[in-house]
Amino acid sequence: MRAARLELWSFREDVHVETDQDTGRLTLHGRWDDVRLPPQCPAIREALRRMTLGPIRLENVLADPADRAALARLLECCPAMVVRSMGFGPDELVLSVVPLTPQARFLPVEPAPGRPVRLSRFATLTTDGSSYRLESPLSLHRVVLHGPRAVWLLSALGAPVPPEEVAAPPLTDLLGYLLAAGMVVAAEDTEPPARFAEDEDPVLASWSPLELMFHTRTTLGRHDGDYGATYPGGDREPDEPVVVPAAGPVVALPRPRWAQVLAHDPPLSAVLEARPGEPRFPAAPPTARDLGELLYRTARVRTLNRPADRPRAELSERPYPSSGGCYPFELYVVVHRCAGLARGVYHYDPLGHRLELLTTAGPAELLDAAAIAANLPGPPPLLIVVTARFRRLSWKYGGLGYVLALKDLGLLVRSLSLVATAIGLRSRPADGGDIECAARVLGTDWRAESSLSALAVGMPDERGGDRCERRPRNGADWPARAAARLARAWRARSGLG
């Protein structure tokens, strides 16, 4: 005998019902808002109370059809609090549709016969350890799959198929829930080949499913996850120290003097307007003094701090800003040619302003990859690899730790590039690196500390210029003027001016 379909109702887990003992009015307290309801009869009050405990069948709680209609009208006032579920038989819960935002509205639909359906290419299936979770950046709902029937249905929707061929009642009711939640999409018409709106939407064409999901889950508005400075670990101190202690031989770096920096730095406008030109590096290598000044002015630890509200959490302050003072980045210097430094891979200690030698055997692999990534004719003299210790952010921030790392990364790389230009070094970003290669050479666990970017660094190429055709618009002569100003500043620094 075929199991009967059961429509079930409940509230989100964060909803609770409060009754005013004097007036009898009800208040539904939810994640985003409170909803006040007029006094209700005991049967409806009991139904609302039981909805906070889990899915119920309205017919089992409210025998009077009039009461069920009245409750349905009440629930229309708070659709973002209501979870719609479906089961087969009294003990088989199959799926639940959970609203994720205050704007979420759910109306089950019936699949149109002969009109192909498939799983949305933006839908992702994960597990929280107890049940499957189906989500899409295009949907304001999460579908929780409690049983194998729903998972089996998904397995049949990898390619377009008419609904009557993939499921018979009551599984077609599950399909209707998935359609209404936006996890399954229907073709535009019944004529082959099947065409789907999400495939032809020019806006969606610019997004990959992974990138769009990342965007919606690291911003507010389309999810219900924790977000912001939520301190997921509670009151414990950060999992990672503010500075990684050195374990190998170290090399002290020269430190610039404030008076010399002020005397020889070119104006900020000249640095900003400088045109990178062709990414070529000459025979003359940079020096340990150049590298020391670059790292000192951009990445050293200026102070160690303990916030008043988290006295066990050690933070720091450095020349570039970082979210919450967490500073998750580590800098590794790969030396190919640098006067005063032996070839090898070093880790920068921003507190001691020194380099720790990690290996002399690994530069070639990283340098060759950087030359390709930065479109260089050969390995750069220096390569600064930036990694992130992600737990420096995740101990404090929920839902946006990784996106904060990416934003802070831009500030660091830009600071490195600007200061390099100011002191007479040419630099070139080398993004899109091989995280496995970097972890292998640097000796890190990519899950805990992974490379995010790199900057190729060398001396300015006097040949200069590039082969790009330029059509003057706004201040097109400024880069040439900046170049002349920078040349004078660089000659003065080297004692030639």
Coordinates of C-alpha atoms in Angstrom, one line a residue:
M1 CA 0.0 0.0 0.0
R2 CA 1.3 3.4 -1.0
A3 CA 2.2 5.7 2.0
A4 CA 0.0 8.7 2.3
R5 CA 1.6 12.1 1.9
L6 CA 1.6 14.2 5.1
E7 CA 2.0 18.0 5.1
L8 CA 3.7 19.2 8.3
W9 CA 4.2 22.6 9.9
S10 CA 6.6 23.9 12.4
F11 CA 8.5 27.0 13.4
R12 CA 12.2 27.7 12.9
E13 CA 14.2 26.5 15.9
D14 CA 14.9 30.1 17.0
V15 CA 11.1 30.9 17.3
H16 CA 9.3 30.8 20.6
V17 CA 5.7 31.8 21.6
E18 CA 4.9 34.0 24.5
T19 CA 1.4 34.5 25.9
D20 CA 0.5 37.7 27.9
Q21 CA -1.4 36.3 30.9
D22 CA -3.4 39.6 31.3
T23 CA -4.5 40.2 27.8
G24 CA -4.2 36.7 26.2
R25 CA -2.3 38.2 23.3
L26 CA 0.4 36.1 21.7
T27 CA 3.9 37.2 20.6
L28 CA 6.0 35.1 18.3
H29 CA 9.7 35.9 18.9
G30 CA 11.9 35.2 16.0
R31 CA 15.4 35.7 14.7
W32 CA 14.5 38.9 12.7
D33 CA 11.3 40.2 14.2
D34 CA 8.5 39.8 16.7
V35 CA 5.0 39.2 15.5
R36 CA 2.1 40.1 17.8
L37 CA -1.1 38.2 17.5
P38 CA -4.6 38.8 19.0
P39 CA -5.9 36.4 21.6
Q40 CA -6.6 32.9 20.3
C41 CA -8.7 29.9 21.4
P42 CA -6.9 27.2 23.5
A43 CA -6.7 24.8 20.5
I44 CA -4.8 27.3 18.4
R45 CA -2.5 28.3 21.2
E46 CA -1.7 24.7 21.7
A47 CA -1.0 24.2 18.0
L48 CA 1.4 27.2 18.0
R49 CA 3.2 25.8 21.1
R50 CA 3.6 22.4 19.5
M51 CA 5.0 24.0 16.3
T52 CA 7.9 25.2 18.4
L53 CA 8.7 21.6 19.3
G54 CA 8.8 20.2 15.8
P55 CA 6.7 19.4 12.7
I56 CA 3.0 18.7 13.3
R57 CA 0.1 17.8 11.1
L58 CA -2.6 20.4 11.6
E59 CA -5.4 17.8 11.3
N60 CA -4.0 16.0 14.3
V61 CA -4.0 19.1 16.5
L62 CA -7.0 21.0 15.2
A63 CA -10.1 18.9 14.6
D64 CA -12.3 21.8 13.6
P65 CA -11.7 23.0 10.0
A66 CA -12.5 26.5 11.0
D67 CA -9.6 26.5 13.5
R68 CA -7.3 25.1 10.9
A69 CA -8.3 27.9 8.5
A70 CA -7.8 30.5 11.3
L71 CA -4.3 29.1 12.1
A72 CA -3.4 29.2 8.4
R73 CA -4.4 32.9 8.3
L74 CA -2.2 33.6 11.4
L75 CA 0.8 31.9 9.8
E76 CA 0.5 34.0 6.7
C77 CA 1.5 36.9 9.0
C78 CA 4.9 35.3 9.7
P79 CA 6.0 33.2 6.7
A80 CA 9.7 33.7 7.5
M81 CA 9.2 31.9 10.8
V82 CA 7.4 28.8 9.3
V83 CA 9.1 25.6 8.2
R84 CA 7.1 23.5 5.8
S85 CA 7.8 19.8 5.9
M86 CA 6.6 16.7 4.2
G87 CA 6.5 13.1 5.3
F88 CA 5.1 9.7 4.3
G89 CA 3.3 8.0 7.1
P90 CA 3.4 9.0 10.8
D91 CA 7.1 8.2 11.3
E92 CA 8.8 9.1 8.1
L93 CA 9.9 12.8 7.8
V94 CA 11.3 13.3 4.3
L95 CA 12.2 16.9 3.8
S96 CA 11.8 20.4 5.3
V97 CA 11.9 23.8 3.7
V98 CA 13.5 26.4 6.1
P99 CA 13.2 30.1 5.4
L100 CA 16.6 31.9 5.5
T101 CA 15.6 35.6 5.4
P102 CA 12.7 37.8 6.5
Q103 CA 11.7 38.1 2.8
A104 CA 11.3 34.3 2.3
R105 CA 7.9 33.1 1.0
F106 CA 7.1 29.5 0.3
L107 CA 4.1 28.3 -1.9
P108 CA 4.2 24.7 -3.0
V109 CA 3.7 24.1 -6.7
E110 CA 2.7 21.2 -8.9
P111 CA 5.1 20.0 -11.6
A112 CA 3.6 20.5 -15.1
P113 CA 3.3 17.2 -16.9
G114 CA 5.6 16.9 -19.9
R115 CA 7.7 19.9 -18.9
P116 CA 11.2 18.7 -18.1
V117 CA 12.7 19.5 -14.7
R118 CA 16.3 19.2 -13.3
L119 CA 18.3 20.1 -10.3
S120 CA 19.4 23.8 -10.5
R121 CA 23.1 24.1 -11.5
F122 CA 23.4 26.5 -8.6
A123 CA 22.1 24.0 -6.0
T124 CA 24.7 22.5 -3.6
L125 CA 24.3 19.5 -1.4
T126 CA 26.2 19.3 1.9
T127 CA 25.7 17.6 5.2
D128 CA 25.8 18.8 8.8
G129 CA 26.6 15.4 10.1
S130 CA 23.0 14.3 10.7
S131 CA 21.1 15.2 7.5
Y132 CA 21.6 16.5 4.0
R133 CA 21.2 20.3 3.3
L134 CA 20.4 21.6 -0.1
E135 CA 21.1 25.3 -0.7
S136 CA 21.3 27.7 -3.6
P137 CA 22.5 31.3 -3.7
L138 CA 19.4 32.0 -5.8
S139 CA 17.0 30.8 -3.1
L140 CA 15.9 32.3 0.2
H141 CA 15.2 28.8 1.6
R142 CA 17.3 25.8 2.7
V143 CA 15.9 22.3 2.1
V144 CA 16.8 19.7 4.7
L145 CA 16.6 16.1 3.4
H146 CA 15.7 13.7 6.2
G147 CA 15.3 10.5 4.4
P148 CA 16.6 8.4 1.5
R149 CA 13.5 9.1 -0.7
A150 CA 14.4 12.7 -1.2
V151 CA 18.1 11.9 -1.8
W152 CA 17.0 9.3 -4.4
L153 CA 14.8 11.9 -6.1
L154 CA 17.8 14.3 -6.4
S155 CA 19.9 11.5 -8.0
A156 CA 17.4 11.3 -10.8
L157 CA 17.5 15.0 -11.6
G158 CA 21.0 15.4 -12.8
A159 CA 19.7 15.9 -16.4
P160 CA 16.4 17.2 -17.7
V161 CA 13.5 14.7 -17.3
P162 CA 9.7 15.0 -17.5
P163 CA 8.4 14.9 -13.9
E164 CA 6.1 11.9 -14.6
E165 CA 9.1 9.8 -15.7
V166 CA 11.2 10.6 -12.6
A167 CA 8.5 10.3 -9.9
A168 CA 5.0 9.1 -9.3
P169 CA 2.7 10.3 -6.5
P170 CA 3.5 10.9 -3.7
L171 CA 7.1 11.6 -4.8
T172 CA 5.8 14.3 -7.2
D173 CA 4.8 16.2 -4.1
L174 CA 8.4 16.3 -3.0
L175 CA 9.3 17.5 -6.5
G176 CA 6.8 20.4 -6.0
Y177 CA 8.4 21.4 -2.8
L178 CA 11.9 21.4 -4.4
L179 CA 10.5 23.5 -7.3
A180 CA 9.0 26.0 -5.0
A181 CA 12.2 26.2 -3.0
G182 CA 14.2 26.9 -6.2
M183 CA 16.4 23.8 -5.9
V184 CA 14.8 22.2 -8.9
V185 CA 14.0 24.3 -12.1
A186 CA 11.5 23.6 -14.8
A187 CA 12.2 24.1 -18.5
E188 CA 10.7 27.0 -20.4
D189 CA 8.4 24.8 -22.5
T190 CA 7.8 21.2 -23.3
E191 CA 9.5 21.2 -26.7
P192 CA 13.0 19.6 -27.0
P193 CA 15.7 20.5 -26.4
A194 CA 14.9 21.6 -22.9
R195 CA 15.8 25.2 -22.2
F196 CA 16.1 26.6 -18.7
A197 CA 16.0 30.3 -17.7
E198 CA 19.0 30.1 -15.5
D199 CA 21.1 28.9 -18.4
E200 CA 20.1 31.8 -20.7
D201 CA 20.1 34.6 -18.1
P202 CA 23.0 37.0 -19.1
V203 CA 23.5 38.1 -15.5
L204 CA 23.9 34.5 -14.2
A205 CA 26.2 33.7 -17.1
S206 CA 28.9 35.8 -15.4
W207 CA 28.8 33.8 -12.2
S208 CA 30.0 30.3 -11.4
P209 CA 27.8 28.5 -8.8
L210 CA 30.7 28.4 -6.4
E211 CA 31.5 32.1 -6.7
L212 CA 27.9 33.1 -6.4
M213 CA 27.4 31.0 -3.3
F214 CA 30.6 32.5 -1.8
H215 CA 29.3 36.0 -2.5
T216 CA 25.9 35.4 -0.9
R217 CA 27.3 33.5 2.2
T218 CA 29.9 36.1 3.0
T219 CA 27.5 39.1 2.9
L220 CA 24.2 39.7 4.6
G221 CA 20.7 39.4 3.1
R222 CA 20.5 35.8 1.7
H223 CA 21.4 33.4 4.5
D224 CA 20.7 32.8 8.2
G225 CA 24.2 31.9 9.3
D226 CA 26.2 33.7 12.1
Y227 CA 27.9 36.8 10.7
G228 CA 30.3 39.3 12.1
A229 CA 32.4 39.4 15.3
T230 CA 30.5 36.5 16.9
Y231 CA 33.6 34.8 18.5
P232 CA 32.6 31.2 17.5
G233 CA 35.1 29.8 20.0
G234 CA 33.6 31.7 22.9
D235 CA 36.0 33.3 25.4
R236 CA 39.0 31.3 24.5
E237 CA 42.0 33.1 23.1
P238 CA 43.0 32.9 19.4
D239 CA 44.1 29.5 18.1
E240 CA 47.1 31.0 16.5
P241 CA 49.8 33.2 18.1
V242 CA 50.1 36.8 16.8
V243 CA 53.6 36.0 15.5
V244 CA 55.0 32.6 14.5
P245 CA 58.2 32.0 16.5
A246 CA 61.3 31.3 14.5
A247 CA 62.7 27.7 14.7
G248 CA 65.7 27.9 12.3
P249 CA 68.7 30.1 11.6
V250 CA 67.8 33.8 11.2
V251 CA 69.2 36.7 9.3
A252 CA 68.7 40.2 10.7
L253 CA 67.5 42.7 8.2
P254 CA 68.6 46.4 7.9
R255 CA 66.2 48.9 9.3
P256 CA 65.5 52.2 7.6
R257 CA 65.8 55.4 9.5
W258 CA 62.9 57.8 9.8
A259 CA 64.9 60.9 8.7
Q260 CA 66.2 59.2 5.6
V261 CA 62.7 58.0 4.6
L262 CA 61.4 61.5 4.9
A263 CA 64.4 63.0 3.1
H264 CA 64.3 60.7 0.0
D265 CA 60.7 59.5 -0.5
P266 CA 59.0 60.8 -3.6
P267 CA 55.6 62.3 -3.3
L268 CA 52.7 60.0 -2.9
S269 CA 51.1 61.2 -6.1
A270 CA 54.2 60.3 -8.1
V271 CA 54.1 56.8 -6.6
L272 CA 50.4 56.4 -7.4
E273 CA 50.7 57.6 -10.9
A274 CA 53.7 55.4 -11.8
R275 CA 53.0 53.1 -14.7
P276 CA 54.2 49.6 -14.1
G277 CA 55.5 49.1 -17.7
E278 CA 56.9 45.9 -19.0
P279 CA 57.6 43.3 -16.2
R280 CA 61.4 43.0 -16.9
F281 CA 64.1 42.9 -14.4
P282 CA 67.8 43.9 -15.2
A283 CA 70.9 42.1 -14.1
A284 CA 71.5 44.4 -11.1
P285 CA 69.8 42.6 -8.2
P286 CA 68.1 44.3 -5.3
T287 CA 70.0 44.4 -2.0
A288 CA 69.2 43.1 1.6
R289 CA 68.9 46.8 2.5
D290 CA 66.2 47.3 -0.1
L291 CA 64.3 44.2 1.1
G292 CA 64.7 45.3 4.7
E293 CA 63.3 48.7 4.1
L294 CA 60.4 47.3 2.0
L295 CA 59.3 44.8 4.8
Y296 CA 60.0 47.2 7.6
R297 CA 57.8 49.9 6.1
T298 CA 54.9 47.6 5.2
A299 CA 54.7 44.6 7.4
R300 CA 56.6 45.0 10.7
V301 CA 54.8 44.7 14.1
R302 CA 54.6 48.2 15.5
T303 CA 52.8 47.3 18.8
L304 CA 51.4 44.2 20.5
N305 CA 47.9 44.9 21.9
R306 CA 45.4 43.2 24.2
P307 CA 41.8 44.4 23.8
A308 CA 39.9 45.4 26.9
D309 CA 37.0 43.1 26.2
R310 CA 39.2 40.1 25.4
P311 CA 42.3 40.4 27.6
R312 CA 43.6 37.0 26.7
A313 CA 43.6 37.7 23.0
E314 CA 46.8 39.2 21.7
L315 CA 46.5 41.4 18.7
S316 CA 49.0 43.7 16.9
E317 CA 49.3 46.8 14.9
R318 CA 51.2 47.1 11.6
P319 CA 51.6 49.7 8.9
Y320 CA 48.7 48.3 6.9
P321 CA 45.2 47.9 8.3
S322 CA 43.7 44.5 9.1
S323 CA 40.2 43.5 10.3
G324 CA 40.0 43.6 14.0
G325 CA 43.8 43.8 14.4
C326 CA 43.9 40.1 13.7
Y327 CA 46.7 40.2 11.0
P328 CA 46.4 36.7 9.6
F329 CA 49.2 37.0 7.0
E330 CA 52.6 35.5 6.9
L331 CA 55.3 36.7 4.4
Y332 CA 57.8 34.3 2.9
V333 CA 60.7 35.7 0.8
V334 CA 62.0 33.5 -2.0
V335 CA 65.4 34.8 -3.0
H336 CA 66.8 34.2 -6.5
R337 CA 69.2 37.1 -6.7
C338 CA 69.7 39.6 -3.8
A339 CA 72.9 41.2 -2.8
G340 CA 73.6 40.3 0.8
L341 CA 71.3 37.2 1.0
A342 CA 71.9 33.7 -0.1
R343 CA 69.5 32.0 -2.5
G344 CA 66.7 30.2 -0.5
V345 CA 63.3 30.4 1.0
Y346 CA 62.9 32.5 4.1
H347 CA 60.1 33.3 6.5
Y348 CA 59.8 37.0 7.6
D349 CA 59.5 37.6 11.4
P350 CA 57.7 40.9 11.6
L351 CA 58.4 41.3 15.4
G352 CA 62.1 40.8 15.2
H353 CA 62.4 42.2 11.6
R354 CA 64.5 39.3 10.5
L355 CA 64.4 36.4 8.1
E356 CA 64.4 32.7 9.1
L357 CA 65.9 30.4 6.6
L358 CA 63.5 27.5 5.7
T359 CA 65.2 25.8 2.8
T360 CA 67.8 26.3 0.1
A361 CA 66.3 23.6 -2.1
G362 CA 62.8 25.0 -3.0
P363 CA 63.1 28.4 -4.7
A364 CA 63.1 27.2 -8.3
E365 CA 59.6 25.7 -8.1
L366 CA 58.0 28.8 -6.7
L367 CA 60.0 31.2 -8.9
D368 CA 59.1 29.4 -12.1
A369 CA 55.4 29.4 -11.2
A370 CA 55.6 33.1 -10.3
A371 CA 57.2 34.0 -13.6
I372 CA 54.2 32.4 -15.4
A373 CA 51.6 33.9 -13.1
A374 CA 53.2 37.4 -13.4
N375 CA 53.9 37.1 -17.1
L376 CA 57.6 37.5 -16.6
P377 CA 60.3 36.4 -19.1
G378 CA 62.2 34.7 -16.3
P379 CA 62.3 34.2 -12.5
P380 CA 62.2 37.5 -10.6
P381 CA 65.0 38.4 -8.3
L382 CA 62.7 38.3 -5.2
L383 CA 59.3 36.8 -4.7
I384 CA 57.2 37.7 -1.6
V385 CA 54.6 34.9 -1.0
V386 CA 51.7 35.9 1.2
T387 CA 49.9 33.2 3.2
A388 CA 47.0 33.4 5.6
R389 CA 46.6 31.7 8.9
F390 CA 42.9 31.5 8.7
R391 CA 42.2 30.8 12.4
R392 CA 43.6 34.2 13.2
L393 CA 40.3 35.5 11.8
S394 CA 37.9 32.6 12.4
W395 CA 38.3 32.7 16.2
K396 CA 36.6 36.1 16.1
Y397 CA 34.5 36.4 12.9
G398 CA 31.6 34.1 11.9
G399 CA 30.6 33.8 8.3
L400 CA 33.1 36.3 6.8
G401 CA 36.5 35.3 7.9
Y402 CA 37.7 34.3 4.5
V403 CA 36.3 37.3 2.7
L404 CA 38.0 39.6 5.2
A405 CA 41.3 37.8 4.5
L406 CA 40.8 38.6 0.8
K407 CA 40.0 42.2 1.5
D408 CA 42.9 42.7 3.9
L409 CA 45.2 40.9 1.3
G410 CA 44.5 43.7 -1.2
L411 CA 45.6 46.3 1.4
L412 CA 48.8 44.4 2.1
V413 CA 49.8 43.8 -1.5
R414 CA 49.0 47.4 -2.5
S415 CA 51.1 48.7 0.4
L416 CA 54.0 46.4 -0.7
S417 CA 53.7 47.6 -4.3
L418 CA 53.5 51.3 -3.4
V419 CA 56.5 51.2 -1.0
A420 CA 58.5 49.2 -3.5
T421 CA 57.9 51.9 -6.1
A422 CA 58.9 54.6 -3.6
I423 CA 62.2 53.0 -2.8
G424 CA 63.1 52.2 -6.4
L425 CA 62.0 48.6 -6.8
R426 CA 59.8 47.3 -9.6
S427 CA 57.0 44.9 -8.5
R428 CA 54.5 42.7 -10.2
P429 CA 51.6 40.7 -8.7
A430 CA 51.8 37.0 -9.2
D431 CA 48.3 35.8 -8.3
G432 CA 46.6 32.5 -8.8
G433 CA 49.5 30.4 -7.4
D434 CA 49.6 26.7 -6.7
I435 CA 48.6 26.2 -3.1
E436 CA 49.9 22.6 -3.0
C437 CA 53.3 23.7 -4.4
A438 CA 53.5 26.6 -1.9
A439 CA 52.6 24.4 1.1
R440 CA 55.1 21.8 0.1
V441 CA 58.0 24.2 -0.3
L442 CA 57.0 26.4 2.8
G443 CA 56.3 23.4 5.0
T444 CA 52.7 24.5 5.9
D445 CA 49.4 22.7 6.1
W446 CA 47.3 24.4 3.4
R447 CA 44.1 23.8 5.4
A448 CA 45.4 26.0 8.2
E449 CA 47.8 28.3 6.3
S450 CA 47.5 28.7 2.6
S451 CA 49.1 31.0 0.0
L452 CA 46.8 33.7 -1.3
S453 CA 49.1 35.9 -3.4
A454 CA 52.6 36.7 -4.3
L455 CA 54.6 39.8 -5.4
A456 CA 57.6 39.6 -7.8
V457 CA 60.1 42.2 -6.8
G458 CA 63.2 43.6 -8.5
M459 CA 65.1 46.7 -9.6
P460 CA 63.6 49.1 -12.1
D461 CA 64.3 48.3 -15.7
E462 CA 65.9 51.3 -17.5
R463 CA 64.6 50.1 -20.8
G464 CA 61.0 50.8 -19.5
G465 CA 58.0 51.3 -21.7
D466 CA 55.4 48.8 -22.9
R467 CA 53.8 47.9 -26.2
C468 CA 50.3 48.9 -25.2
E469 CA 48.5 51.3 -27.5
R470 CA 47.2 54.2 -25.5
R471 CA 44.5 56.8 -26.3
P472 CA 44.9 59.8 -24.1
R473 CA 41.9 60.8 -21.9
N474 CA 42.3 62.2 -18.4
G475 CA 45.7 63.4 -17.3
A476 CA 47.5 61.0 -19.7
D477 CA 50.7 62.8 -19.2
W478 CA 50.8 62.3 -15.4
P479 CA 52.6 58.9 -15.5
A480 CA 55.4 60.4 -17.6
R481 CA 55.8 63.3 -15.1
A482 CA 55.6 60.8 -12.2
A483 CA 58.3 58.7 -13.8
A484 CA 60.6 61.7 -14.1
R485 CA 60.0 62.6 -10.4
L486 CA 60.6 59.0 -9.4
A487 CA 63.8 58.9 -11.3
R488 CA 65.1 62.0 -9.5
A489 CA 64.2 60.5 -6.2
W490 CA 65.8 57.1 -6.9
R491 CA 69.0 58.8 -8.1
A492 CA 69.1 60.8 -4.9
R493 CA 68.6 57.7 -2.8
S494 CA 71.5 56.0 -4.5
G495 CA 73.8 59.0 -4.2
L496 CA 73.9 59.7 -7.9
G497 CA 71.8 62.8 -7.9

